[in-house]
Amino acid sequence: MKNRFIKTRNYIKLYESMSRLKRLPLDADRMGLAYGSFGLGKSVSLERIVANEDAILLRCDQTWSVSSVLKRLCEELKIDERGRSSTLFNRVIETLLIESRVIIIDEIDTLLRSGKSEVFELFRDIHDETKSIVFFVGMENSLAKIKRHKHYFSRLTEIVKFEPIGRDDIAAFCELCEVEIKEELIDYFAKRYANLREIRVFLIRIEEWAELNEVKSVGLEEFRASGVMR
């Protein structure tokens, strides 16, 4: 498949949400949440945003603590990681006050499940002290879970729901395939599959099958005959 980024509807929604946060005055809350099921392009969209904005991307894990998050931030900011948590916190704040960075926290469900409120408090403190944008990203239940914590939910200025992939997104994605994907197969994908992750696997297998069988274009009949959908 061709290596080209597709600006899906979900990516555009995320980009526009981030842009609105950037335009807010510094005395406004500049925190957001993006949520949705797997395979809707969250990871790819985040990587693009990170590259464009020079943002810091952190992915939650079960071992997170205030100290470990601060060390990660120091690593991302290329500052000294040694010292007590209070020392690291002050270094992070001082650095972000000089040069603000967007901070994106992916897999936020991990924190919501483990109830690590102190880590949420850390990100809120960093936001309040530096006015840096803080954006959380999680699965489809993230919004409902974070609503239970009103003191966090009330700070979310932007909320983006990742929707099932539309036909136009699928058509653009199929253009990356090294063989022609016929309209009827695009229609089939749009009706049967709501995420790009599955479709990407299909397209990679289609390319392999088409090359072996010297096929230049693939429709629904060829797709079924290929054995790709097993």
PDB file of C-alpha atoms in Angstrom, residues 86 92 134 138 145 191 221 230:
ATOM      1  CA  SER A  86       8.360  18.134  43.677  1.00  0.00           C
ATOM      2  CA  VAL A  92       8.375  20.693  34.037  1.00  0.00           C
ATOM      3  CA  VAL A 134      -4.038  18.844  27.795  1.00  0.00           C
ATOM      4  CA  GLY A 138      -9.782   6.878  25.184  1.00  0.00           C
ATOM      5  CA  LYS A 145     -16.539   7.199  32.986  1.00  0.00           C
ATOM      6  CA  LYS A 191     -21.858  -1.705   4.655  1.00  0.00           C
ATOM      7  CA  GLU A 221     -16.525 -11.366  -6.918  1.00  0.00           C
ATOM      8  CA  ARG A 230     -11.656 -15.996   6.039  1.00  0.00           C
TER       9      ARG A 230
END
